[in-house]
Short mmCIF file of C-alpha atoms in Angstrom, two decimals:
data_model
loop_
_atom_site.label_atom_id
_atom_site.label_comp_id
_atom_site.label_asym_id
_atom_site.label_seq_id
_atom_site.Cartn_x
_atom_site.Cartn_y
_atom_site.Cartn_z
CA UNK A 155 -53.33 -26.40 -1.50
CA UNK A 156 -51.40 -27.51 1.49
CA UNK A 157 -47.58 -27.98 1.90
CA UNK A 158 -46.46 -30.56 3.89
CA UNK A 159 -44.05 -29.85 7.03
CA UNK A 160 -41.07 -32.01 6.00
CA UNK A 161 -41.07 -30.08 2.59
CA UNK A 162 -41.30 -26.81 3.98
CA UNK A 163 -39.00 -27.24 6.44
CA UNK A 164 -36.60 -28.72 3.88
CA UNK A 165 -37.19 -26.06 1.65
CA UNK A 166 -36.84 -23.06 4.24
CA UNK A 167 -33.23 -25.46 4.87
CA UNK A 168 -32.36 -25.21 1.39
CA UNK A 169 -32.69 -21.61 1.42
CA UNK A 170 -30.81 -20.91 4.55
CA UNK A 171 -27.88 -23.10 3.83
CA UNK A 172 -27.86 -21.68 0.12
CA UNK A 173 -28.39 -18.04 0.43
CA UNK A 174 -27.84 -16.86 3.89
CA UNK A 175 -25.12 -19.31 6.20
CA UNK A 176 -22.65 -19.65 3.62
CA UNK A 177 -19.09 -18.80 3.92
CA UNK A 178 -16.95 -18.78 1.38
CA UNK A 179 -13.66 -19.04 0.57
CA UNK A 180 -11.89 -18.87 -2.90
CA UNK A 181 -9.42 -20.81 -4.50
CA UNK A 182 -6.89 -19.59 -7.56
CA UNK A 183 -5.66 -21.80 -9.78
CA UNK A 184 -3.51 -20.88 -12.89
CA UNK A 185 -2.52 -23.46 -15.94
CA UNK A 186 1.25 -23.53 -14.23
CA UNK A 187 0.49 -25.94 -11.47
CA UNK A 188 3.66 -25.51 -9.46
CA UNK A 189 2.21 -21.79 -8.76
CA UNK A 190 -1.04 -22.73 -7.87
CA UNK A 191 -1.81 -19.76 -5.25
CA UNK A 192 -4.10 -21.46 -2.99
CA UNK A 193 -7.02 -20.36 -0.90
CA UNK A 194 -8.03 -16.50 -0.48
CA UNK A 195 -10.70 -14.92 1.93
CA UNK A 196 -11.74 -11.67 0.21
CA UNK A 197 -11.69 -11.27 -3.90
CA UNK A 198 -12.89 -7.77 -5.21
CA UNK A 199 -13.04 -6.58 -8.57
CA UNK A 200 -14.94 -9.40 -9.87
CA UNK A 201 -16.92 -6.68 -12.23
CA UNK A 202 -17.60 -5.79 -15.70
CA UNK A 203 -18.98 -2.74 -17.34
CA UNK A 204 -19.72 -1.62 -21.11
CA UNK A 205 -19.93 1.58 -22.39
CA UNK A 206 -22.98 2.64 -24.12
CA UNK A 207 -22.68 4.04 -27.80
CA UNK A 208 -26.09 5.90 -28.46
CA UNK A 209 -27.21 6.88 -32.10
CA UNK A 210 -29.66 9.12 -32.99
CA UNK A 211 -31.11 8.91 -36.60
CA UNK A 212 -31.40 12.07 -38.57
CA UNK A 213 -34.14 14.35 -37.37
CA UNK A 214 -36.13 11.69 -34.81
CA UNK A 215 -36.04 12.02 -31.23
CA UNK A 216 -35.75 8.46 -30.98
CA UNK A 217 -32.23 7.30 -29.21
CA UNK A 218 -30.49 3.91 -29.84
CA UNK A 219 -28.36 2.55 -27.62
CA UNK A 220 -26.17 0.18 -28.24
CA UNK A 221 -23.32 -1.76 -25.82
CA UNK A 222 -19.78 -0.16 -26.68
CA UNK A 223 -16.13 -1.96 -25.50
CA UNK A 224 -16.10 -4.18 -22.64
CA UNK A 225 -13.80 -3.26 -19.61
CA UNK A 226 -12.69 -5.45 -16.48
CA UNK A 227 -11.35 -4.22 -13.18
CA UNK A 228 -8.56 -6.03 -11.65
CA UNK A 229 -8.97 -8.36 -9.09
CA UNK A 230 -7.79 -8.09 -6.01
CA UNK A 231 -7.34 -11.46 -3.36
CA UNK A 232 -6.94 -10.82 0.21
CA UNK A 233 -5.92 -13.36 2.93
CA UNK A 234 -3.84 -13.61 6.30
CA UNK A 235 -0.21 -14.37 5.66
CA UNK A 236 0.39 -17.90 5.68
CA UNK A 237 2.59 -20.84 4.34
CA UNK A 238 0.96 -20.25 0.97
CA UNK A 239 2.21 -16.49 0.98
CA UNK A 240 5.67 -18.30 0.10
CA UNK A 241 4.35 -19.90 -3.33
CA UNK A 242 2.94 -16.29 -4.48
CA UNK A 243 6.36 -14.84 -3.40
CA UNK A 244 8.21 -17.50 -5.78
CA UNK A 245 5.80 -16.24 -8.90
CA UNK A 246 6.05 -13.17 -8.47
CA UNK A 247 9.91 -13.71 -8.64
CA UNK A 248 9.56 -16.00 -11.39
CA UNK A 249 7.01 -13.56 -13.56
CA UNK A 250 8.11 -10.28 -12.61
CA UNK A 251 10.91 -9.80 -15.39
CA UNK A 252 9.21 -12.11 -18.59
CA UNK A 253 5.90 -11.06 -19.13
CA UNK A 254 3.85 -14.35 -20.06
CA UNK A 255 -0.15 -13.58 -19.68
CA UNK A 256 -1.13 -16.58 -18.19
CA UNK A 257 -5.33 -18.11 -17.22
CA UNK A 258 -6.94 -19.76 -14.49
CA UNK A 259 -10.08 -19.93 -12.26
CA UNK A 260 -11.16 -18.09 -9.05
CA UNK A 261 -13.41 -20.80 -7.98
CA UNK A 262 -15.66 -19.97 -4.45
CA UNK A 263 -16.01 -22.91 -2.36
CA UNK A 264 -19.28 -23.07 0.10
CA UNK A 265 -18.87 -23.90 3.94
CA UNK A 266 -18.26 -27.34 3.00
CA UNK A 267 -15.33 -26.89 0.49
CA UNK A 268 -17.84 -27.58 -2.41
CA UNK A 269 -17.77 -25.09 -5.72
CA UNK A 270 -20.09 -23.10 -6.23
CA UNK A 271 -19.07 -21.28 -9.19
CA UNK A 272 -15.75 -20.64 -11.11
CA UNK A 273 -14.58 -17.30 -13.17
CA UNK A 274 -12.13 -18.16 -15.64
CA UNK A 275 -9.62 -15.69 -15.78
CA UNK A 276 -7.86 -15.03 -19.26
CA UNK A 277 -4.26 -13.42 -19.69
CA UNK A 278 -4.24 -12.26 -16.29
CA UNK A 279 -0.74 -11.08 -14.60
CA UNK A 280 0.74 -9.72 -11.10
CA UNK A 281 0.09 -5.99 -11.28
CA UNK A 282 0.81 -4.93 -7.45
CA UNK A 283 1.20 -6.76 -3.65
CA UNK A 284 1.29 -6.42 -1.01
CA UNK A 285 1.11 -7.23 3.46
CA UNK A 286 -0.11 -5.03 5.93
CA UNK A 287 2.08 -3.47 8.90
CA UNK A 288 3.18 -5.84 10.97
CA UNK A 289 1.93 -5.53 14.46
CA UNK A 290 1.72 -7.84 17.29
CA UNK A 291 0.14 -6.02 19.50
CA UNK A 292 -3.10 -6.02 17.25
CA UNK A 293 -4.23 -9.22 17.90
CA UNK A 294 -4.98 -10.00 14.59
CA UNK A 295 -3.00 -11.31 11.26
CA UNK A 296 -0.88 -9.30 9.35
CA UNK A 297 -2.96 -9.62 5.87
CA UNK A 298 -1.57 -9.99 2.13
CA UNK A 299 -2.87 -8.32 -1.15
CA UNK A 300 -2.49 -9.14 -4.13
CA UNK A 301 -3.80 -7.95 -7.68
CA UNK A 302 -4.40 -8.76 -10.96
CA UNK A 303 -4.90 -7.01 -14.20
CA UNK A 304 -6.45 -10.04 -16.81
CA UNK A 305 -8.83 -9.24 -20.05
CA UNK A 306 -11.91 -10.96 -19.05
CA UNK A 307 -14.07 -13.93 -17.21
CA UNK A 308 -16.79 -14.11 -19.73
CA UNK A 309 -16.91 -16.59 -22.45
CA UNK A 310 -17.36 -13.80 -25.04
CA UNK A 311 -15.28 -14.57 -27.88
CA UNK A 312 -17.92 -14.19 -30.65
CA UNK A 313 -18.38 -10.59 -29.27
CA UNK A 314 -14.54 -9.89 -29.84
CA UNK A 315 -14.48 -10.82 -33.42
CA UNK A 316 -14.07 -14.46 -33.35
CA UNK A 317 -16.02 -17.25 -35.03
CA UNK A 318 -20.00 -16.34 -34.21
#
């Protein structure tokens, strides 16, 4: 079986544009609008881990394992300083006396500003930030941190003792 040229090629395209050429950016968005905190170049922390409860039944060999409590890292958002730094500054102000969890989305954007995919953050606040030394001589921006502790991105209520 033969594939035509035009498919391949559009194929091998598809591949290239979706896999290897993209550049992404990230957008955060929280449910109070006003503080939106705008686009982000670097997230980390995007992770999840379980630990593992093993059982072992009276005299057998045999191990179970079974997953134990979820845990999330924080996430951390990187970016040069820029007119948006001046919205995070204002929440920060605003949040960092009156503890009110709050949710929103990380969404990535491709090269063309298109999403790609979205974690929804739930009861996430401000735990540190940060911006690097200033230096002029360095040729390069000065670059602003921030980080934040939240309990989870999955949709894993059942699993947490809600309705199943």
């Amino acid at each position: 079986m033969t594939v035509g040229l035009g498919k391949l090629n559009a194929k091998v395209s598809e591949f290239l544009f979706d896999q290897v050429a993209m550049t992404h950016r990230f957008v955060v968005q929280i449910d109070m609008a006003e503080y939106d905190l705008g686009t982000w170049t670097r997230v980390t922390g995007l992770s999840v881990s379980w630990s593992k409860h093993t059982y072992r039944p009276g005299d057998n060999n045999d191990e179970l394992v079974f997953p134990g409590n979820i845990s999330y890292q924080p996430v951390r958002l990187s970016r040069a300083a820029c007119s948006q730094s001046a919205k995070v500054q204002r929440w920060l102000k605003d949040t960092s006396r009156s503890h009110t969890p709050l949710s929103g989305g990380i969404h990535m954007l491709d090269y063309l500003g298109a999403p790609v995919i979205t974690w929804e953050l739930k009861q996430f606040f401000p735990i540190s930030w940060a911006i690097a030394d200033f230096d002029s001589t360095a040729a390069r921006p000065a670059i602003e941190t921030l980080e934040l502790a939240h309990s989870g991105f999955l949709d894993d209520e059942a699993g947490r003792g809600g309705a199943l």
